[in-house]
């Protein structure tokens, strides 16, 4: 073969190699994206496994869309009798939505801001209305979007390592994914307290507060799942019996009082106020170490987020879940375009200096007129169920 022929052959080979490398990279990217969540039929159940342990199993848009599509298929499948959702790793069930990606999309992909929240809330509603028993194993960190894919289901199983919180007011958002529905329905004013302060419930307290329906020792969680998968054409009652059996055997933390028990009367009083300013005054006037500790926390939160959140829960207390999700979609679209969301993500997730510069910086500067803009209809862009 002459030099010219050899050169021609080498060019063709390099072109072939580049093409195959590109195809391989595309396939690898697809596999990586698909591997963010595992969707498997096991025994009598459909099993959803959140598979981003390095990122605390935070939800991407791809994951939300895959889960929704599979959930609908399993709901219609006569051989699927229950649905289990869990997270990979011991650290987290799901720490929320991929907020960093949402923040980056503010400048690069405005459409993603609409699609992410819309599809996430549609999934939350689908879980609530699911015709098959839905069991969330909420071991480890369960926050924000993690609550959205668990609390609306029939059963939530906590362990001694569960950590629940709705910390959105610290990043210029509000406790969404139906938080406006389930938080005001917790005992007394507990939900208002959790929403405004981002207070973390741990272990058995997640069950006592009403977030979880059952409590099981972490060491027994794998065996519990095996027993659920082994059930033959189970009814909801059969599933309940298995969960109740494991719950009854768990003794961890059983003798400890609820972490907020001694403060609940005061929490109910402080957080019964109709304005955030009055809640702040209540805490100041009380002057106890616990009250001042909560005041210190609230003073670090976005003033706009605090006022949005209080109104969200007050209105949500008398709305249906679909109505709440419609309201929250309006709020999400206004918040993600505002100053405080970008600043909150910067301070907490990017620079991690935890010193956000809120605008407005004072509760008194957030007017009712400002709030009305957040709650107003989006017209044809509204999320309607």
mmCIF file of C-alpha atoms in Angstrom:
data_model
loop_
_atom_site.group_PDB
_atom_site.id
_atom_site.type_symbol
_atom_site.label_atom_id
_atom_site.label_comp_id
_atom_site.label_asym_id
_atom_site.label_seq_id
_atom_site.Cartn_x
_atom_site.Cartn_y
_atom_site.Cartn_z
ATOM 1 C CA UNK A 1 0.000 0.000 0.000
ATOM 2 C CA UNK A 2 1.407 3.434 -0.941
ATOM 3 C CA UNK A 3 1.799 6.356 1.472
ATOM 4 C CA UNK A 4 -1.299 8.079 0.075
ATOM 5 C CA UNK A 5 -3.391 4.941 0.602
ATOM 6 C CA UNK A 6 -2.034 4.486 4.111
ATOM 7 C CA UNK A 7 -2.892 8.098 5.006
ATOM 8 C CA UNK A 8 -6.390 7.618 3.616
ATOM 9 C CA UNK A 9 -6.834 4.439 5.681
ATOM 10 C CA UNK A 10 -5.584 6.176 8.853
ATOM 11 C CA UNK A 11 -7.993 9.090 8.316
ATOM 12 C CA UNK A 12 -10.898 6.684 7.893
ATOM 13 C CA UNK A 13 -9.806 4.751 11.022
ATOM 14 C CA UNK A 14 -9.523 7.924 13.134
ATOM 15 C CA UNK A 15 -12.916 9.096 11.889
ATOM 16 C CA UNK A 16 -14.404 5.687 12.771
ATOM 17 C CA UNK A 17 -12.744 5.775 16.186
ATOM 18 C CA UNK A 18 -14.039 9.306 16.938
ATOM 19 C CA UNK A 19 -17.554 8.320 15.876
ATOM 20 C CA UNK A 20 -17.518 5.249 18.100
ATOM 21 C CA UNK A 21 -16.105 7.173 21.049
ATOM 22 C CA UNK A 22 -18.882 9.770 20.683
ATOM 23 C CA UNK A 23 -21.498 7.014 20.463
ATOM 24 C CA UNK A 24 -19.997 5.322 23.534
ATOM 25 C CA UNK A 25 -20.046 8.598 25.471
ATOM 26 C CA UNK A 26 -23.676 9.177 24.521
ATOM 27 C CA UNK A 27 -24.583 5.638 25.595
ATOM 28 C CA UNK A 28 -22.619 6.030 28.834
ATOM 29 C CA UNK A 29 -24.391 9.309 29.570
ATOM 30 C CA UNK A 30 -27.741 7.626 28.945
ATOM 31 C CA UNK A 31 -26.826 4.733 31.233
ATOM 32 C CA UNK A 32 -25.620 7.153 33.923
ATOM 33 C CA UNK A 33 -28.845 9.137 33.661
ATOM 34 C CA UNK A 34 -30.931 5.944 33.805
ATOM 35 C CA UNK A 35 -28.917 4.740 36.810
ATOM 36 C CA UNK A 36 -29.964 7.783 38.854
ATOM 37 C CA UNK A 37 -33.051 5.766 39.737
ATOM 38 C CA UNK A 38 -33.610 2.019 39.570
ATOM 39 C CA UNK A 39 -37.118 0.803 38.722
ATOM 40 C CA UNK A 40 -37.551 -2.934 39.266
ATOM 41 C CA UNK A 41 -40.284 -5.520 39.656
ATOM 42 C CA UNK A 42 -39.465 -7.731 42.640
ATOM 43 C CA UNK A 43 -41.834 -10.336 44.013
ATOM 44 C CA UNK A 44 -45.262 -8.747 44.311
ATOM 45 C CA UNK A 45 -43.927 -5.183 44.243
ATOM 46 C CA UNK A 46 -42.572 -2.413 42.113
ATOM 47 C CA UNK A 47 -39.406 -1.082 43.753
ATOM 48 C CA UNK A 48 -38.097 2.457 43.209
ATOM 49 C CA UNK A 49 -34.494 2.960 44.328
ATOM 50 C CA UNK A 50 -33.076 6.497 44.363
ATOM 51 C CA UNK A 51 -29.490 5.986 43.276
ATOM 52 C CA UNK A 52 -27.479 9.171 43.774
ATOM 53 C CA UNK A 53 -25.856 8.488 47.159
ATOM 54 C CA UNK A 54 -22.989 10.942 46.478
ATOM 55 C CA UNK A 55 -25.619 13.672 46.212
ATOM 56 C CA UNK A 56 -27.794 12.380 49.059
ATOM 57 C CA UNK A 57 -30.214 10.955 46.474
ATOM 58 C CA UNK A 58 -31.453 14.409 45.465
ATOM 59 C CA UNK A 59 -34.045 14.332 42.705
ATOM 60 C CA UNK A 60 -33.202 15.374 39.160
ATOM 61 C CA UNK A 61 -35.814 16.112 36.507
ATOM 62 C CA UNK A 62 -34.883 12.834 34.791
ATOM 63 C CA UNK A 63 -35.590 10.899 38.003
ATOM 64 C CA UNK A 64 -38.932 12.606 38.570
ATOM 65 C CA UNK A 65 -40.078 11.846 35.032
ATOM 66 C CA UNK A 66 -38.945 8.217 35.144
ATOM 67 C CA UNK A 67 -40.607 7.568 38.511
ATOM 68 C CA UNK A 68 -43.899 9.101 37.376
ATOM 69 C CA UNK A 69 -44.041 7.084 34.159
ATOM 70 C CA UNK A 70 -43.262 3.800 35.956
ATOM 71 C CA UNK A 71 -45.646 4.551 38.819
ATOM 72 C CA UNK A 72 -48.499 4.904 36.338
ATOM 73 C CA UNK A 73 -47.570 1.597 34.660
ATOM 74 C CA UNK A 74 -47.404 -0.285 37.956
ATOM 75 C CA UNK A 75 -50.687 1.221 39.030
ATOM 76 C CA UNK A 76 -52.357 -0.467 36.032
ATOM 77 C CA UNK A 77 -50.415 -3.752 36.321
ATOM 78 C CA UNK A 78 -52.537 -6.490 37.961
ATOM 79 C CA UNK A 79 -49.359 -8.328 39.050
ATOM 80 C CA UNK A 80 -48.033 -5.329 41.019
ATOM 81 C CA UNK A 81 -49.669 -5.213 44.448
ATOM 82 C CA UNK A 82 -47.573 -2.573 46.207
ATOM 83 C CA UNK A 83 -44.878 0.001 45.500
ATOM 84 C CA UNK A 84 -41.767 0.533 47.630
ATOM 85 C CA UNK A 85 -39.477 3.565 47.389
ATOM 86 C CA UNK A 86 -36.079 3.727 49.094
ATOM 87 C CA UNK A 87 -32.659 5.350 48.758
ATOM 88 C CA UNK A 88 -29.215 3.862 48.198
ATOM 89 C CA UNK A 89 -26.764 4.217 51.093
ATOM 90 C CA UNK A 90 -27.167 4.701 54.816
ATOM 91 C CA UNK A 91 -26.974 8.490 54.835
ATOM 92 C CA UNK A 92 -30.070 9.636 52.980
ATOM 93 C CA UNK A 93 -33.446 8.577 51.658
ATOM 94 C CA UNK A 94 -33.662 11.799 49.661
ATOM 95 C CA UNK A 95 -32.336 15.217 50.666
ATOM 96 C CA UNK A 96 -34.640 17.083 48.273
ATOM 97 C CA UNK A 97 -34.697 18.277 44.704
ATOM 98 C CA UNK A 98 -31.519 19.116 42.829
ATOM 99 C CA UNK A 99 -31.740 22.775 43.850
ATOM 100 C CA UNK A 100 -28.296 23.630 42.550
ATOM 101 C CA UNK A 101 -29.315 22.538 39.038
ATOM 102 C CA UNK A 102 -32.527 24.545 39.358
ATOM 103 C CA UNK A 103 -30.537 27.624 40.400
ATOM 104 C CA UNK A 104 -28.159 27.267 37.454
ATOM 105 C CA UNK A 105 -31.129 26.970 35.084
ATOM 106 C CA UNK A 106 -32.230 30.503 36.041
ATOM 107 C CA UNK A 107 -29.637 31.867 33.641
ATOM 108 C CA UNK A 108 -29.405 29.078 31.081
ATOM 109 C CA UNK A 109 -32.756 27.294 30.769
ATOM 110 C CA UNK A 110 -35.873 29.133 31.916
ATOM 111 C CA UNK A 111 -38.106 26.379 30.559
ATOM 112 C CA UNK A 112 -36.472 23.882 32.929
ATOM 113 C CA UNK A 113 -37.676 25.990 35.881
ATOM 114 C CA UNK A 114 -41.243 25.428 34.757
ATOM 115 C CA UNK A 115 -40.893 21.778 33.810
ATOM 116 C CA UNK A 116 -38.999 20.694 36.944
ATOM 117 C CA UNK A 117 -41.511 22.071 39.455
ATOM 118 C CA UNK A 118 -44.519 21.136 37.317
ATOM 119 C CA UNK A 119 -43.424 17.525 36.889
ATOM 120 C CA UNK A 120 -42.329 17.216 40.532
ATOM 121 C CA UNK A 121 -45.721 18.393 41.802
ATOM 122 C CA UNK A 122 -47.551 16.149 39.325
ATOM 123 C CA UNK A 123 -45.559 13.228 40.778
ATOM 124 C CA UNK A 124 -46.482 14.297 44.336
ATOM 125 C CA UNK A 125 -50.157 14.251 43.355
ATOM 126 C CA UNK A 126 -49.787 10.876 41.613
ATOM 127 C CA UNK A 127 -48.332 9.381 44.799
ATOM 128 C CA UNK A 128 -51.218 10.779 46.853
ATOM 129 C CA UNK A 129 -53.824 9.356 44.461
ATOM 130 C CA UNK A 130 -51.989 6.068 43.774
ATOM 131 C CA UNK A 131 -54.366 3.099 43.825
ATOM 132 C CA UNK A 132 -51.666 0.684 45.020
ATOM 133 C CA UNK A 133 -50.249 0.732 48.586
ATOM 134 C CA UNK A 134 -47.153 2.966 48.484
ATOM 135 C CA UNK A 135 -44.426 2.413 51.102
ATOM 136 C CA UNK A 136 -41.555 4.858 51.612
ATOM 137 C CA UNK A 137 -38.572 3.626 53.619
ATOM 138 C CA UNK A 138 -37.435 7.041 54.867
ATOM 139 C CA UNK A 139 -34.164 6.004 56.451
ATOM 140 C CA UNK A 140 -31.594 8.798 56.764
ATOM 141 C CA UNK A 141 -32.024 12.376 55.553
ATOM 142 C CA UNK A 142 -35.526 13.121 54.264
ATOM 143 C CA UNK A 143 -35.976 16.766 53.328
ATOM 144 C CA UNK A 144 -37.831 18.927 50.826
ATOM 145 C CA UNK A 145 -38.452 16.915 47.679
ATOM 146 C CA UNK A 146 -37.727 13.758 49.688
ATOM 147 C CA UNK A 147 -40.824 14.532 51.719
ATOM 148 C CA UNK A 148 -42.743 14.997 48.484
ATOM 149 C CA UNK A 149 -42.045 11.435 47.318
ATOM 150 C CA UNK A 150 -42.851 9.925 50.717
ATOM 151 C CA UNK A 151 -45.381 11.745 52.914
ATOM 152 C CA UNK A 152 -48.186 11.597 50.350
ATOM 153 C CA UNK A 153 -48.028 7.795 50.206
ATOM 154 C CA UNK A 154 -49.955 5.339 52.359
ATOM 155 C CA UNK A 155 -47.036 4.242 54.559
ATOM 156 C CA UNK A 156 -43.775 5.899 55.691
ATOM 157 C CA UNK A 157 -41.293 3.840 57.694
ATOM 158 C CA UNK A 158 -38.732 5.752 59.763
ATOM 159 C CA UNK A 159 -35.650 4.374 61.530
ATOM 160 C CA UNK A 160 -33.387 5.585 64.341
ATOM 161 C CA UNK A 161 -31.260 7.284 61.673
ATOM 162 C CA UNK A 162 -34.096 9.208 59.995
ATOM 163 C CA UNK A 163 -33.730 12.995 59.839
ATOM 164 C CA UNK A 164 -36.707 15.030 58.631
ATOM 165 C CA UNK A 165 -36.772 18.765 57.907
ATOM 166 C CA UNK A 166 -38.237 21.357 55.563
ATOM 167 C CA UNK A 167 -35.355 23.895 55.459
ATOM 168 C CA UNK A 168 -36.439 25.944 52.434
ATOM 169 C CA UNK A 169 -36.772 29.337 54.159
ATOM 170 C CA UNK A 170 -32.957 29.273 54.529
ATOM 171 C CA UNK A 171 -32.503 29.361 50.749
ATOM 172 C CA UNK A 172 -35.181 31.853 49.749
ATOM 173 C CA UNK A 173 -37.835 29.262 48.964
ATOM 174 C CA UNK A 174 -40.806 27.806 50.895
ATOM 175 C CA UNK A 175 -41.707 24.252 52.041
ATOM 176 C CA UNK A 176 -43.221 23.059 48.789
ATOM 177 C CA UNK A 177 -44.050 19.559 47.389
ATOM 178 C CA UNK A 178 -47.371 19.774 49.208
ATOM 179 C CA UNK A 179 -45.921 21.210 52.425
ATOM 180 C CA UNK A 180 -48.794 23.668 52.448
ATOM 181 C CA UNK A 181 -51.097 20.649 52.784
ATOM 182 C CA UNK A 182 -49.400 18.215 55.171
ATOM 183 C CA UNK A 183 -47.605 20.640 57.517
ATOM 184 C CA UNK A 184 -50.666 22.525 58.844
ATOM 185 C CA UNK A 185 -52.335 19.146 59.444
ATOM 186 C CA UNK A 186 -49.706 18.022 61.978
ATOM 187 C CA UNK A 187 -50.574 18.277 65.692
ATOM 188 C CA UNK A 188 -51.217 21.811 66.951
ATOM 189 C CA UNK A 189 -48.890 24.336 65.339
ATOM 190 C CA UNK A 190 -46.008 21.877 64.939
ATOM 191 C CA UNK A 191 -46.079 22.137 61.148
ATOM 192 C CA UNK A 192 -45.865 25.941 61.268
ATOM 193 C CA UNK A 193 -42.887 25.671 63.604
ATOM 194 C CA UNK A 194 -41.107 23.151 61.356
ATOM 195 C CA UNK A 195 -41.824 25.213 58.236
ATOM 196 C CA UNK A 196 -40.566 28.546 59.560
ATOM 197 C CA UNK A 197 -37.530 27.317 61.504
ATOM 198 C CA UNK A 198 -36.404 24.294 59.453
ATOM 199 C CA UNK A 199 -36.125 22.370 62.752
ATOM 200 C CA UNK A 200 -34.833 18.811 62.316
ATOM 201 C CA UNK A 201 -36.747 15.842 63.684
ATOM 202 C CA UNK A 202 -34.668 12.715 64.256
ATOM 203 C CA UNK A 203 -35.285 9.012 64.787
ATOM 204 C CA UNK A 204 -38.522 8.048 66.520
ATOM 205 C CA UNK A 205 -39.547 11.717 66.696
ATOM 206 C CA UNK A 206 -40.243 11.536 62.942
ATOM 207 C CA UNK A 207 -42.897 8.943 63.771
ATOM 208 C CA UNK A 208 -44.215 10.721 66.877
ATOM 209 C CA UNK A 209 -44.668 13.935 64.881
ATOM 210 C CA UNK A 210 -46.841 12.122 62.344
ATOM 211 C CA UNK A 211 -44.453 12.319 59.399
ATOM 212 C CA UNK A 212 -43.868 8.540 59.508
ATOM 213 C CA UNK A 213 -46.626 5.979 60.000
ATOM 214 C CA UNK A 214 -44.278 3.312 61.412
ATOM 215 C CA UNK A 215 -40.894 3.009 63.121
ATOM 216 C CA UNK A 216 -38.539 0.093 62.492
ATOM 217 C CA UNK A 217 -34.953 -0.556 63.615
ATOM 218 C CA UNK A 218 -32.552 0.158 60.754
ATOM 219 C CA UNK A 219 -31.041 -3.305 61.151
ATOM 220 C CA UNK A 220 -34.444 -4.847 60.394
ATOM 221 C CA UNK A 221 -35.257 -2.719 57.338
ATOM 222 C CA UNK A 222 -33.822 -5.188 54.822
ATOM 223 C CA UNK A 223 -35.734 -8.107 56.330
ATOM 224 C CA UNK A 224 -38.922 -6.027 56.391
ATOM 225 C CA UNK A 225 -38.541 -5.348 52.676
ATOM 226 C CA UNK A 226 -37.978 -9.055 51.979
ATOM 227 C CA UNK A 227 -41.131 -9.972 53.910
ATOM 228 C CA UNK A 228 -43.149 -7.389 51.982
ATOM 229 C CA UNK A 229 -41.836 -8.663 48.632
ATOM 230 C CA UNK A 230 -42.662 -12.250 49.607
ATOM 231 C CA UNK A 231 -46.354 -11.533 50.198
ATOM 232 C CA UNK A 232 -48.726 -13.335 47.810
ATOM 233 C CA UNK A 233 -51.332 -11.049 46.226
ATOM 234 C CA UNK A 234 -51.475 -8.948 49.404
ATOM 235 C CA UNK A 235 -54.283 -6.636 50.383
ATOM 236 C CA UNK A 236 -53.620 -3.306 52.062
ATOM 237 C CA UNK A 237 -54.543 -5.002 55.350
ATOM 238 C CA UNK A 238 -51.897 -7.712 54.807
ATOM 239 C CA UNK A 239 -49.267 -5.036 54.225
ATOM 240 C CA UNK A 240 -50.412 -3.134 57.298
ATOM 241 C CA UNK A 241 -50.101 -6.302 59.405
ATOM 242 C CA UNK A 242 -46.462 -6.802 58.349
ATOM 243 C CA UNK A 243 -45.580 -3.173 59.080
ATOM 244 C CA UNK A 244 -47.364 -3.231 62.427
ATOM 245 C CA UNK A 245 -45.524 -6.413 63.446
ATOM 246 C CA UNK A 246 -42.114 -4.860 62.811
ATOM 247 C CA UNK A 247 -43.173 -1.577 64.404
ATOM 248 C CA UNK A 248 -44.293 -3.362 67.590
ATOM 249 C CA UNK A 249 -40.952 -5.161 67.909
ATOM 250 C CA UNK A 250 -38.891 -1.968 67.718
ATOM 251 C CA UNK A 251 -37.777 -0.667 71.103
ATOM 252 C CA UNK A 252 -35.161 1.911 70.070
ATOM 253 C CA UNK A 253 -36.002 5.342 71.528
ATOM 254 C CA UNK A 254 -39.315 4.050 72.837
ATOM 255 C CA UNK A 255 -38.823 5.451 76.326
ATOM 256 C CA UNK A 256 -37.592 8.881 75.229
ATOM 257 C CA UNK A 257 -40.142 11.713 75.226
ATOM 258 C CA UNK A 258 -40.814 13.616 71.989
ATOM 259 C CA UNK A 259 -38.005 16.146 71.541
ATOM 260 C CA UNK A 260 -40.484 19.062 71.507
ATOM 261 C CA UNK A 261 -42.924 17.664 74.083
ATOM 262 C CA UNK A 262 -42.077 20.132 76.852
ATOM 263 C CA UNK A 263 -42.325 23.043 74.406
ATOM 264 C CA UNK A 264 -45.490 22.116 72.486
ATOM 265 C CA UNK A 265 -47.893 24.264 74.505
ATOM 266 C CA UNK A 266 -45.717 27.297 73.899
ATOM 267 C CA UNK A 267 -45.149 26.420 70.234
ATOM 268 C CA UNK A 268 -48.925 26.197 69.800
ATOM 269 C CA UNK A 269 -49.278 29.625 71.377
ATOM 270 C CA UNK A 270 -46.365 31.395 69.652
ATOM 271 C CA UNK A 271 -47.142 30.088 66.169
ATOM 272 C CA UNK A 272 -50.889 30.747 66.338
ATOM 273 C CA UNK A 273 -50.184 34.354 65.338
ATOM 274 C CA UNK A 274 -51.419 35.532 61.942
ATOM 275 C CA UNK A 275 -48.223 37.393 61.054
ATOM 276 C CA UNK A 276 -44.521 36.554 61.195
ATOM 277 C CA UNK A 277 -43.934 39.832 63.055
ATOM 278 C CA UNK A 278 -46.305 38.703 65.808
ATOM 279 C CA UNK A 279 -44.565 35.302 66.024
ATOM 280 C CA UNK A 280 -41.250 37.144 66.453
ATOM 281 C CA UNK A 281 -42.788 39.340 69.158
ATOM 282 C CA UNK A 282 -44.157 36.245 70.924
ATOM 283 C CA UNK A 283 -40.707 34.678 71.006
ATOM 284 C CA UNK A 284 -39.067 37.882 72.242
ATOM 285 C CA UNK A 285 -41.631 38.386 74.984
ATOM 286 C CA UNK A 286 -41.272 34.789 76.184
ATOM 287 C CA UNK A 287 -37.540 35.225 76.610
ATOM 288 C CA UNK A 288 -36.805 31.578 77.492
ATOM 289 C CA UNK A 289 -33.645 29.999 76.120
ATOM 290 C CA UNK A 290 -35.696 27.807 73.740
ATOM 291 C CA UNK A 291 -37.714 30.793 72.498
ATOM 292 C CA UNK A 292 -34.595 32.896 71.933
ATOM 293 C CA UNK A 293 -32.924 30.003 70.141
ATOM 294 C CA UNK A 294 -35.851 29.810 67.686
ATOM 295 C CA UNK A 295 -35.838 33.584 67.307
ATOM 296 C CA UNK A 296 -32.152 33.471 66.368
ATOM 297 C CA UNK A 297 -32.908 30.847 63.716
ATOM 298 C CA UNK A 298 -35.877 32.747 62.257
ATOM 299 C CA UNK A 299 -33.849 35.961 62.054
ATOM 300 C CA UNK A 300 -31.411 34.180 59.706
ATOM 301 C CA UNK A 301 -34.134 33.162 57.248
ATOM 302 C CA UNK A 302 -35.295 35.067 54.178
ATOM 303 C CA UNK A 303 -37.950 37.566 55.371
ATOM 304 C CA UNK A 304 -39.813 37.115 52.096
ATOM 305 C CA UNK A 305 -39.746 33.321 52.427
ATOM 306 C CA UNK A 306 -41.008 33.513 56.005
ATOM 307 C CA UNK A 307 -44.023 35.594 55.034
ATOM 308 C CA UNK A 308 -44.764 33.460 51.975
ATOM 309 C CA UNK A 309 -44.534 30.295 54.080
ATOM 310 C CA UNK A 310 -46.882 31.464 56.831
ATOM 311 C CA UNK A 311 -49.525 32.516 54.295
ATOM 312 C CA UNK A 312 -48.987 29.284 52.313
ATOM 313 C CA UNK A 313 -49.728 27.140 55.386
ATOM 314 C CA UNK A 314 -52.635 29.270 56.556
ATOM 315 C CA UNK A 315 -54.286 29.048 53.139
ATOM 316 C CA UNK A 316 -53.278 25.414 52.642
ATOM 317 C CA UNK A 317 -54.935 24.348 55.892
ATOM 318 C CA UNK A 318 -58.342 24.540 54.203
ATOM 319 C CA UNK A 319 -57.367 23.512 50.658
ATOM 320 C CA UNK A 320 -57.189 20.099 48.987
ATOM 321 C CA UNK A 321 -53.766 18.778 47.967
ATOM 322 C CA UNK A 322 -54.358 19.579 44.259
ATOM 323 C CA UNK A 323 -55.332 23.140 45.215
ATOM 324 C CA UNK A 324 -52.215 23.449 47.373
ATOM 325 C CA UNK A 325 -49.967 22.183 44.568
ATOM 326 C CA UNK A 326 -51.516 24.711 42.180
ATOM 327 C CA UNK A 327 -50.751 27.463 44.710
ATOM 328 C CA UNK A 328 -47.222 26.170 45.274
ATOM 329 C CA UNK A 329 -46.477 26.053 41.555
ATOM 330 C CA UNK A 330 -47.333 29.764 41.344
ATOM 331 C CA UNK A 331 -45.066 30.432 44.316
ATOM 332 C CA UNK A 332 -42.231 28.350 42.857
ATOM 333 C CA UNK A 333 -42.183 30.271 39.605
ATOM 334 C CA UNK A 334 -42.068 33.621 41.407
ATOM 335 C CA UNK A 335 -39.485 32.543 44.002
ATOM 336 C CA UNK A 336 -36.930 30.987 41.649
ATOM 337 C CA UNK A 337 -36.786 34.228 39.667
ATOM 338 C CA UNK A 338 -36.342 36.349 42.791
ATOM 339 C CA UNK A 339 -33.156 37.623 44.417
ATOM 340 C CA UNK A 340 -33.409 35.586 47.624
ATOM 341 C CA UNK A 341 -33.404 32.169 45.956
ATOM 342 C CA UNK A 342 -30.189 32.804 44.052
ATOM 343 C CA UNK A 343 -28.590 34.366 47.121
ATOM 344 C CA UNK A 344 -29.739 31.540 49.404
ATOM 345 C CA UNK A 345 -28.321 28.851 47.103
ATOM 346 C CA UNK A 346 -25.055 30.789 46.868
ATOM 347 C CA UNK A 347 -24.734 31.128 50.645
ATOM 348 C CA UNK A 348 -25.742 27.565 51.569
ATOM 349 C CA UNK A 349 -24.739 25.353 48.630
ATOM 350 C CA UNK A 350 -22.070 27.149 46.595
ATOM 351 C CA UNK A 351 -19.897 29.472 48.692
ATOM 352 C CA UNK A 352 -21.163 27.867 51.909
ATOM 353 C CA UNK A 353 -20.489 31.030 53.924
ATOM 354 C CA UNK A 354 -24.038 30.820 55.362
ATOM 355 C CA UNK A 355 -24.253 34.618 55.286
ATOM 356 C CA UNK A 356 -26.970 35.449 52.765
ATOM 357 C CA UNK A 357 -27.789 39.078 51.994
ATOM 358 C CA UNK A 358 -31.575 39.066 51.755
ATOM 359 C CA UNK A 359 -33.527 41.710 49.825
ATOM 360 C CA UNK A 360 -35.613 42.980 51.527
ATOM 361 C CA UNK A 361 -33.588 42.346 54.663
ATOM 362 C CA UNK A 362 -36.360 43.226 57.127
ATOM 363 C CA UNK A 363 -39.805 41.674 57.649
ATOM 364 C CA UNK A 364 -41.423 45.112 57.715
ATOM 365 C CA UNK A 365 -40.201 45.772 54.169
ATOM 366 C CA UNK A 366 -42.129 42.768 52.783
ATOM 367 C CA UNK A 367 -45.594 44.200 52.151
ATOM 368 C CA UNK A 368 -48.921 42.474 51.584
ATOM 369 C CA UNK A 369 -48.803 43.827 48.038
ATOM 370 C CA UNK A 370 -45.452 42.094 47.523
ATOM 371 C CA UNK A 371 -46.924 38.833 48.810
ATOM 372 C CA UNK A 372 -49.959 39.078 46.532
ATOM 373 C CA UNK A 373 -47.644 39.074 43.514
ATOM 374 C CA UNK A 374 -46.250 35.682 44.567
ATOM 375 C CA UNK A 375 -49.700 34.119 44.954
ATOM 376 C CA UNK A 376 -51.332 35.470 41.796
ATOM 377 C CA UNK A 377 -52.562 33.195 39.016
ATOM 378 C CA UNK A 378 -50.278 32.327 36.102
ATOM 379 C CA UNK A 379 -53.263 32.188 33.754
ATOM 380 C CA UNK A 380 -52.775 29.609 31.004
ATOM 381 C CA UNK A 381 -49.459 28.564 32.628
ATOM 382 C CA UNK A 382 -51.140 27.529 35.890
ATOM 383 C CA UNK A 383 -50.750 23.926 37.056
ATOM 384 C CA UNK A 384 -54.287 22.535 37.204
ATOM 385 C CA UNK A 385 -55.196 18.983 38.225
#
